[in-house]
PDB file of N, CA and C in Angstrom:
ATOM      1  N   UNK A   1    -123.951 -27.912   1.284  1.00 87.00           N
ATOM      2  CA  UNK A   1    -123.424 -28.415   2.534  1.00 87.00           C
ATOM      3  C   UNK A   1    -122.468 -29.583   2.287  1.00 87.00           C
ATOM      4  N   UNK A   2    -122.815 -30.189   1.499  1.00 88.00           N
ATOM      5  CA  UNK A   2    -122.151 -31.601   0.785  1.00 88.00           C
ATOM      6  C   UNK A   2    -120.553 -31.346   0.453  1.00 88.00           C
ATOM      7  N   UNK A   3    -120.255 -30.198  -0.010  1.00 91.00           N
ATOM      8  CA  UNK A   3    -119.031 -29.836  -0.858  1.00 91.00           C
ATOM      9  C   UNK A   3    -118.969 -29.374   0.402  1.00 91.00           C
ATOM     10  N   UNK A   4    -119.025 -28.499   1.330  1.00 93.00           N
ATOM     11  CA  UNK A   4    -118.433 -27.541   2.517  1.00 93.00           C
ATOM     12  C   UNK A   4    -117.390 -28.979   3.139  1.00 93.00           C
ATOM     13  N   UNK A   5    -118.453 -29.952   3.323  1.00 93.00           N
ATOM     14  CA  UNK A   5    -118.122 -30.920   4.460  1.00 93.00           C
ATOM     15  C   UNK A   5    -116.645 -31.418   3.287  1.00 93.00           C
ATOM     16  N   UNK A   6    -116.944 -31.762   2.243  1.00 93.00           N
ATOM     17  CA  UNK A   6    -115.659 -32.240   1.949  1.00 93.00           C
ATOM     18  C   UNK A   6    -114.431 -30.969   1.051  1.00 93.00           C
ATOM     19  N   UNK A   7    -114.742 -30.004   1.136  1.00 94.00           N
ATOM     20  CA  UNK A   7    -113.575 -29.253   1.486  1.00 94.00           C
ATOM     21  C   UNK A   7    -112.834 -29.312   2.893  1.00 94.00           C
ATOM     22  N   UNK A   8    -113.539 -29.285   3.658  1.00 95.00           N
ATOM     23  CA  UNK A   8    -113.071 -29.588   5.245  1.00 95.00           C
ATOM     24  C   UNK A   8    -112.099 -30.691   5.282  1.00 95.00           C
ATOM     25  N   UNK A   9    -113.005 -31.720   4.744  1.00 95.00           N
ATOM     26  CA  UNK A   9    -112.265 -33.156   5.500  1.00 95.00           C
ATOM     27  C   UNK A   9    -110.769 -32.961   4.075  1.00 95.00           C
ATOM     28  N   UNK A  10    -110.619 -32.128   3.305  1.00 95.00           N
ATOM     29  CA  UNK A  10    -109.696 -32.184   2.146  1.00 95.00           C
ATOM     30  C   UNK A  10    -108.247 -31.137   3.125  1.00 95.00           C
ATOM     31  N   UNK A  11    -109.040 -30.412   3.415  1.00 94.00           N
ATOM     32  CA  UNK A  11    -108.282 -29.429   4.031  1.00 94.00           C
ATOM     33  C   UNK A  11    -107.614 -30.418   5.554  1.00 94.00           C
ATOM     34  N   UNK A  12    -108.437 -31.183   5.885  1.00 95.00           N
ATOM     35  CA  UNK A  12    -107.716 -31.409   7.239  1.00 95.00           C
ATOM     36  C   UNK A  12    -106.834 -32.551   6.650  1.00 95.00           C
ATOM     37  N   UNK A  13    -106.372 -33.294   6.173  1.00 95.00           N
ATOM     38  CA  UNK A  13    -106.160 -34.558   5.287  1.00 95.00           C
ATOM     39  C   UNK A  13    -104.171 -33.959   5.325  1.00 95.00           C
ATOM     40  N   UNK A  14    -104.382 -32.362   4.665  1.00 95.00           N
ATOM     41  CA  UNK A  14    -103.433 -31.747   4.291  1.00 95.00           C
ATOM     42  C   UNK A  14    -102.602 -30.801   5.668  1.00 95.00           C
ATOM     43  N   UNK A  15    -103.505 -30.454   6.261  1.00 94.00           N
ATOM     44  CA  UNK A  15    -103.216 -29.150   7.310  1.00 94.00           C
ATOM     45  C   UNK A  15    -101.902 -29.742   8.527  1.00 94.00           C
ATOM     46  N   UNK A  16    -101.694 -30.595   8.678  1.00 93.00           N
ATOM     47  CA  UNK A  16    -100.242 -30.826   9.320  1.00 93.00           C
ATOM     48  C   UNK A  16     -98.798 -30.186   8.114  1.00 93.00           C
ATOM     49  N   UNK A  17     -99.155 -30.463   7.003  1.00 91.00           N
ATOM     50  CA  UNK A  17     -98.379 -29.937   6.030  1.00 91.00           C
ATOM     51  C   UNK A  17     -98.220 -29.037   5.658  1.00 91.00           C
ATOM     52  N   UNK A  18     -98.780 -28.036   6.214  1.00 91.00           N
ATOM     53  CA  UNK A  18     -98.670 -27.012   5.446  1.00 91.00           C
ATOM     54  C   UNK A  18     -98.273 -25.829   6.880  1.00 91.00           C
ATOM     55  N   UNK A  19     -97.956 -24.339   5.997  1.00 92.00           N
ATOM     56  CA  UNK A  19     -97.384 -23.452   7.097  1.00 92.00           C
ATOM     57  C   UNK A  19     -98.388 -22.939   7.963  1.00 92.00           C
ATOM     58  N   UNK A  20     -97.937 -22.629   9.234  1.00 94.00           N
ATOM     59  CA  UNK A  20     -98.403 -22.425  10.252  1.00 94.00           C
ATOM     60  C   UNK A  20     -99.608 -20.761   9.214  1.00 94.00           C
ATOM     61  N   UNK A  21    -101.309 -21.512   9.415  1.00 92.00           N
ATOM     62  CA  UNK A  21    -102.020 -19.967   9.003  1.00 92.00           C
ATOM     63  C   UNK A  21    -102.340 -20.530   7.776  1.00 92.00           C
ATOM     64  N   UNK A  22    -101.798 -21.431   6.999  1.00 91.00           N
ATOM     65  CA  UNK A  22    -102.185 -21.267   6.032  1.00 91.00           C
ATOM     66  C   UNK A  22    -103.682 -22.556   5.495  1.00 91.00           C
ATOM     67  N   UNK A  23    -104.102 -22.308   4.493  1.00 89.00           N
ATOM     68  CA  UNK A  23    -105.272 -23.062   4.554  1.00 89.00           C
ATOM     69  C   UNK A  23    -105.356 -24.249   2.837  1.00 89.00           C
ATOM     70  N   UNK A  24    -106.221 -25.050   3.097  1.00 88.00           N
ATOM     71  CA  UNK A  24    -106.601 -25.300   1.027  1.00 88.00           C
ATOM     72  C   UNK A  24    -107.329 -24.506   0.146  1.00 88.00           C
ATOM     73  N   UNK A  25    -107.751 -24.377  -0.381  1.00 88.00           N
ATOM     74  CA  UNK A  25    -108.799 -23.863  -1.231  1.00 88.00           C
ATOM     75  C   UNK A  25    -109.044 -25.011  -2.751  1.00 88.00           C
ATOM     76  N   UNK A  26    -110.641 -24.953  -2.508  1.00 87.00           N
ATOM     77  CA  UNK A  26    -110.979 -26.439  -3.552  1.00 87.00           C
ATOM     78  C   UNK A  26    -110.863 -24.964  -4.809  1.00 87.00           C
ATOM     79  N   UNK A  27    -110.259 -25.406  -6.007  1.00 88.00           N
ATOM     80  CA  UNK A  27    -110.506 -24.538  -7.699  1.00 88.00           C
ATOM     81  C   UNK A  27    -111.062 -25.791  -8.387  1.00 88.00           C
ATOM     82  N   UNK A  28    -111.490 -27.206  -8.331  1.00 89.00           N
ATOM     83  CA  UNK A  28    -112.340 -27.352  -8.773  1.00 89.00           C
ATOM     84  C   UNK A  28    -112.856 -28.670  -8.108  1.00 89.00           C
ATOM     85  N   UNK A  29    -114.334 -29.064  -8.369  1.00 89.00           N
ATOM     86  CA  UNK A  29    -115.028 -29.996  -7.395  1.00 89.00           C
ATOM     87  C   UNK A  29    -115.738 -31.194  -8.563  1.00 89.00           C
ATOM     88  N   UNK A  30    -115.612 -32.303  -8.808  1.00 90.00           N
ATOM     89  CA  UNK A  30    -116.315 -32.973  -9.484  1.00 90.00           C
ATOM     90  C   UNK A  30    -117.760 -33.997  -8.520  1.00 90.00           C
ATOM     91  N   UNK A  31    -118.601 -33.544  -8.141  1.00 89.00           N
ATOM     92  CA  UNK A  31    -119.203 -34.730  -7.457  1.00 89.00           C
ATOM     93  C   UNK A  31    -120.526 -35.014  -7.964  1.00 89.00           C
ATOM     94  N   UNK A  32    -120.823 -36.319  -7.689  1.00 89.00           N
ATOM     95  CA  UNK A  32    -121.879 -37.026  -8.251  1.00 89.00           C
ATOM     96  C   UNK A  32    -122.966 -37.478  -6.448  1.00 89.00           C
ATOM     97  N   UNK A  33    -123.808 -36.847  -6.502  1.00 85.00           N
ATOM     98  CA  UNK A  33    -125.091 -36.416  -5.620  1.00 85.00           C
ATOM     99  C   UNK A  33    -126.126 -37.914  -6.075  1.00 85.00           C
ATOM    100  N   UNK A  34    -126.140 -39.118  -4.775  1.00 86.00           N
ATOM    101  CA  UNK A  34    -126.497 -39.934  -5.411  1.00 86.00           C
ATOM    102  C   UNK A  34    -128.414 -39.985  -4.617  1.00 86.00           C
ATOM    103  N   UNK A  35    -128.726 -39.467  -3.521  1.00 87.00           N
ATOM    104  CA  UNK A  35    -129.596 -39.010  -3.011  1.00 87.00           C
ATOM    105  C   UNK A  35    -129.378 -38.438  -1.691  1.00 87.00           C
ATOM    106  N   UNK A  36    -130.570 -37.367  -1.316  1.00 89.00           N
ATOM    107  CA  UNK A  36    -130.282 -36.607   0.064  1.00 89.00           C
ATOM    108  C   UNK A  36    -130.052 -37.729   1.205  1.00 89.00           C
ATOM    109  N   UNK A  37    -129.909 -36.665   2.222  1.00 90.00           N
ATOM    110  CA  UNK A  37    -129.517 -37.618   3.405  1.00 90.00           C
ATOM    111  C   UNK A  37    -130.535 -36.998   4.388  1.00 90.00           C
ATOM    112  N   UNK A  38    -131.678 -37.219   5.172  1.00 90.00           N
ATOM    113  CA  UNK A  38    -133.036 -36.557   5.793  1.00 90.00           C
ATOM    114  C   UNK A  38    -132.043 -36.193   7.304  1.00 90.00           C
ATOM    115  N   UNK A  39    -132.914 -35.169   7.422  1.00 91.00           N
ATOM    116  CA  UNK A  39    -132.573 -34.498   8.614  1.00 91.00           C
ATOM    117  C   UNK A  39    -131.882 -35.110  10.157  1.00 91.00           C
ATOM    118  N   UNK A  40    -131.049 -34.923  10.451  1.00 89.00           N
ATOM    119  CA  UNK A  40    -130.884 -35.724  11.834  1.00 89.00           C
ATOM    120  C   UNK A  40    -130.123 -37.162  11.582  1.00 89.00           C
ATOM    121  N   UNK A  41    -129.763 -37.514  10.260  1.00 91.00           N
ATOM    122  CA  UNK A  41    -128.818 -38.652   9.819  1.00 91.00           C
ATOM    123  C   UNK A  41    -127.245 -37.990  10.211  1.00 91.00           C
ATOM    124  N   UNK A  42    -126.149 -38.898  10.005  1.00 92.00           N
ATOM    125  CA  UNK A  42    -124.997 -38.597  10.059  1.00 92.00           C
ATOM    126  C   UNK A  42    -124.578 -38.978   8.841  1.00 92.00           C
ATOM    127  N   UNK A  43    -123.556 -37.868   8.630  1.00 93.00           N
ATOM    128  CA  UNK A  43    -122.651 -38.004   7.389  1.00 93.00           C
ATOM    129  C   UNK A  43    -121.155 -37.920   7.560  1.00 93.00           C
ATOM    130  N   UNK A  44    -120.420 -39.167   7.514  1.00 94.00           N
ATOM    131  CA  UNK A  44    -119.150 -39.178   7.338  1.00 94.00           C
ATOM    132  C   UNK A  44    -118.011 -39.106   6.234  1.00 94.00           C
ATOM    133  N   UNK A  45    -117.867 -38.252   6.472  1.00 95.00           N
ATOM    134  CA  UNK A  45    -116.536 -37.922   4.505  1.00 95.00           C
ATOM    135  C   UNK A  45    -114.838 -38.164   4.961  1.00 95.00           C
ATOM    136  N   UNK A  46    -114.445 -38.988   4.130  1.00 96.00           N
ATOM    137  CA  UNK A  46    -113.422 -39.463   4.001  1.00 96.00           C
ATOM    138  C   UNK A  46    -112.709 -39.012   3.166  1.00 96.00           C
ATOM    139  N   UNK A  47    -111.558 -38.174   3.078  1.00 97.00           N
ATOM    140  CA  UNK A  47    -110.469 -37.650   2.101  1.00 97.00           C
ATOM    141  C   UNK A  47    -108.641 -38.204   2.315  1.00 97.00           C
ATOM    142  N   UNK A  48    -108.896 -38.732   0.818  1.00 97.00           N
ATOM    143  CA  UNK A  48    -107.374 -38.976   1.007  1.00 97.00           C
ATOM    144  C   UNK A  48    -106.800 -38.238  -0.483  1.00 97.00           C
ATOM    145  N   UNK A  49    -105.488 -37.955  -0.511  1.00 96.00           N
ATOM    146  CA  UNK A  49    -104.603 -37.444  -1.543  1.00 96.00           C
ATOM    147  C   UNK A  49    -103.997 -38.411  -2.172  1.00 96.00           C
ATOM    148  N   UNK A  50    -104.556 -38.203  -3.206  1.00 97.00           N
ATOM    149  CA  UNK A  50    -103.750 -38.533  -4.636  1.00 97.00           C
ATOM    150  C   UNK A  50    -103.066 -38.420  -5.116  1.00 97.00           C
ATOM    151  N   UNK A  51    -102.004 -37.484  -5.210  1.00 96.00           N
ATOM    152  CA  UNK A  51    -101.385 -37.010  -5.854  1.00 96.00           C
ATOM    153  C   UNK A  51    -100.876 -35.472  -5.383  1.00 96.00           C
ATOM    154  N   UNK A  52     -99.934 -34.867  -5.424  1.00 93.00           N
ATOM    155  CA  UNK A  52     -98.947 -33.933  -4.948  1.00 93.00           C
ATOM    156  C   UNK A  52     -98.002 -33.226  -5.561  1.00 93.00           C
ATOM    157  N   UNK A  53     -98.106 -32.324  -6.607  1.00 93.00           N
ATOM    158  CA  UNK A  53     -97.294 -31.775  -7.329  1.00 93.00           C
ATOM    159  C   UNK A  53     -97.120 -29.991  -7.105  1.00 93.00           C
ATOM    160  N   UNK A  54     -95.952 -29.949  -6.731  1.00 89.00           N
ATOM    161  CA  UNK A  54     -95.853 -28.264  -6.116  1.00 89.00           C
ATOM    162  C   UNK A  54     -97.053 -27.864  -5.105  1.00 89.00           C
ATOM    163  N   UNK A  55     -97.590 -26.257  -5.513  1.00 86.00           N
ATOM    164  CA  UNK A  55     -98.929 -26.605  -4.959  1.00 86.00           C
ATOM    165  C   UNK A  55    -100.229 -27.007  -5.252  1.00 86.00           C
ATOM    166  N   UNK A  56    -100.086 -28.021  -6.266  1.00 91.00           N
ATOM    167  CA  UNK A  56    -101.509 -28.606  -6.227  1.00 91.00           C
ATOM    168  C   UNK A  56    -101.895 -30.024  -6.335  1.00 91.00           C
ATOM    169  N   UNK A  57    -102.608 -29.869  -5.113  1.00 94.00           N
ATOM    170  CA  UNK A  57    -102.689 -31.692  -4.178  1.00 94.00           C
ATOM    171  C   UNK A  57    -104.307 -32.408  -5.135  1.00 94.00           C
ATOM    172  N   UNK A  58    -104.401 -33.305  -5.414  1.00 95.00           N
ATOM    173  CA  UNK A  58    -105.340 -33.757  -5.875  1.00 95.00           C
ATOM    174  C   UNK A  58    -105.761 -35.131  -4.846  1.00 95.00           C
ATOM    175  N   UNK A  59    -107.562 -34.883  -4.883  1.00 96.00           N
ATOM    176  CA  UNK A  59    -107.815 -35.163  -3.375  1.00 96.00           C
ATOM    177  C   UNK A  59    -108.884 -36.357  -4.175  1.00 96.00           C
ATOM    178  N   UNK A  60    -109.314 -37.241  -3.686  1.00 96.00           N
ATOM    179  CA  UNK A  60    -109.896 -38.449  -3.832  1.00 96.00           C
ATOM    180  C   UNK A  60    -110.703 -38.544  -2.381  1.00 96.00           C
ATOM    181  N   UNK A  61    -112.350 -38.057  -2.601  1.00 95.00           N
ATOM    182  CA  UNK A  61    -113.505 -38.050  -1.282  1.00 95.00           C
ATOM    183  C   UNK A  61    -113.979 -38.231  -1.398  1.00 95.00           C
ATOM    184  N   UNK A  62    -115.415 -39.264  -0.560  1.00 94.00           N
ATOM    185  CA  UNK A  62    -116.216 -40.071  -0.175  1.00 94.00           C
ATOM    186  C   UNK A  62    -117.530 -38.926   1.051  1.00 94.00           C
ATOM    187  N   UNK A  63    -118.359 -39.005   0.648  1.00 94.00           N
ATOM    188  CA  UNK A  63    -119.441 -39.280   1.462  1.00 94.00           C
ATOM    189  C   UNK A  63    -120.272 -40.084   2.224  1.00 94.00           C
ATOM    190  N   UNK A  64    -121.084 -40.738   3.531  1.00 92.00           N
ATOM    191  CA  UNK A  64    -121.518 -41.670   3.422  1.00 92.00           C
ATOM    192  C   UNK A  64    -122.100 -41.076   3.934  1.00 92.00           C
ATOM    193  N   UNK A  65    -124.001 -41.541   4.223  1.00 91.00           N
ATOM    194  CA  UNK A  65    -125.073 -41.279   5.040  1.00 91.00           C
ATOM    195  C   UNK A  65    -124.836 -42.821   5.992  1.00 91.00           C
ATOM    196  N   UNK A  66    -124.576 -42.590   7.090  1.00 81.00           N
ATOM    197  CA  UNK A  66    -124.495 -43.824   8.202  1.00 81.00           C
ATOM    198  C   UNK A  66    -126.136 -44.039   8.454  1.00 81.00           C
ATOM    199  N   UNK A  67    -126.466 -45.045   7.928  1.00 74.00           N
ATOM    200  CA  UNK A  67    -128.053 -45.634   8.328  1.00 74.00           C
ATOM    201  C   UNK A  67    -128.120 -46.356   9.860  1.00 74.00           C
ATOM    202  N   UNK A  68    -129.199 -45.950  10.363  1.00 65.00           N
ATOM    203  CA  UNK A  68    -129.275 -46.677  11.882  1.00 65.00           C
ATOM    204  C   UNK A  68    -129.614 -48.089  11.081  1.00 65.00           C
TER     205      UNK A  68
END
């Protein structure tokens, strides 16, 4: 679920840029899982781009579990 959410927020980061239909696709994911987040918490992911060469964007993302 962790990687879904930040393919998303990678993909939306980019999606004004790109052609009408078309989408990202992650080819590779490095992340470091520092503990779960329990049921009914919120999780906010933050993606910004790094870097931009032809087509392949290199993305720099964040997870957070928001604690009450």
């Amino acid at each position: 679920m962790m990687i879904l959410a930040v393919e998303i927020a990678a993909g939306q980061v980019v999606k004004a840029h790109l052609p009408a239909g078309w989408a990202t696709v992650g080819s590779e994911v490095n992340v470091g899982h520092l503990a779960p987040t329990p049921l009914g918490r919120t999780v906010t992911v933050t993606a910004r781009v790094i870097e931009a060469s032809g087509r392949t964007v290199l993305f720099a993302v964040e997870a957070h579990e928001r604690r009450p």
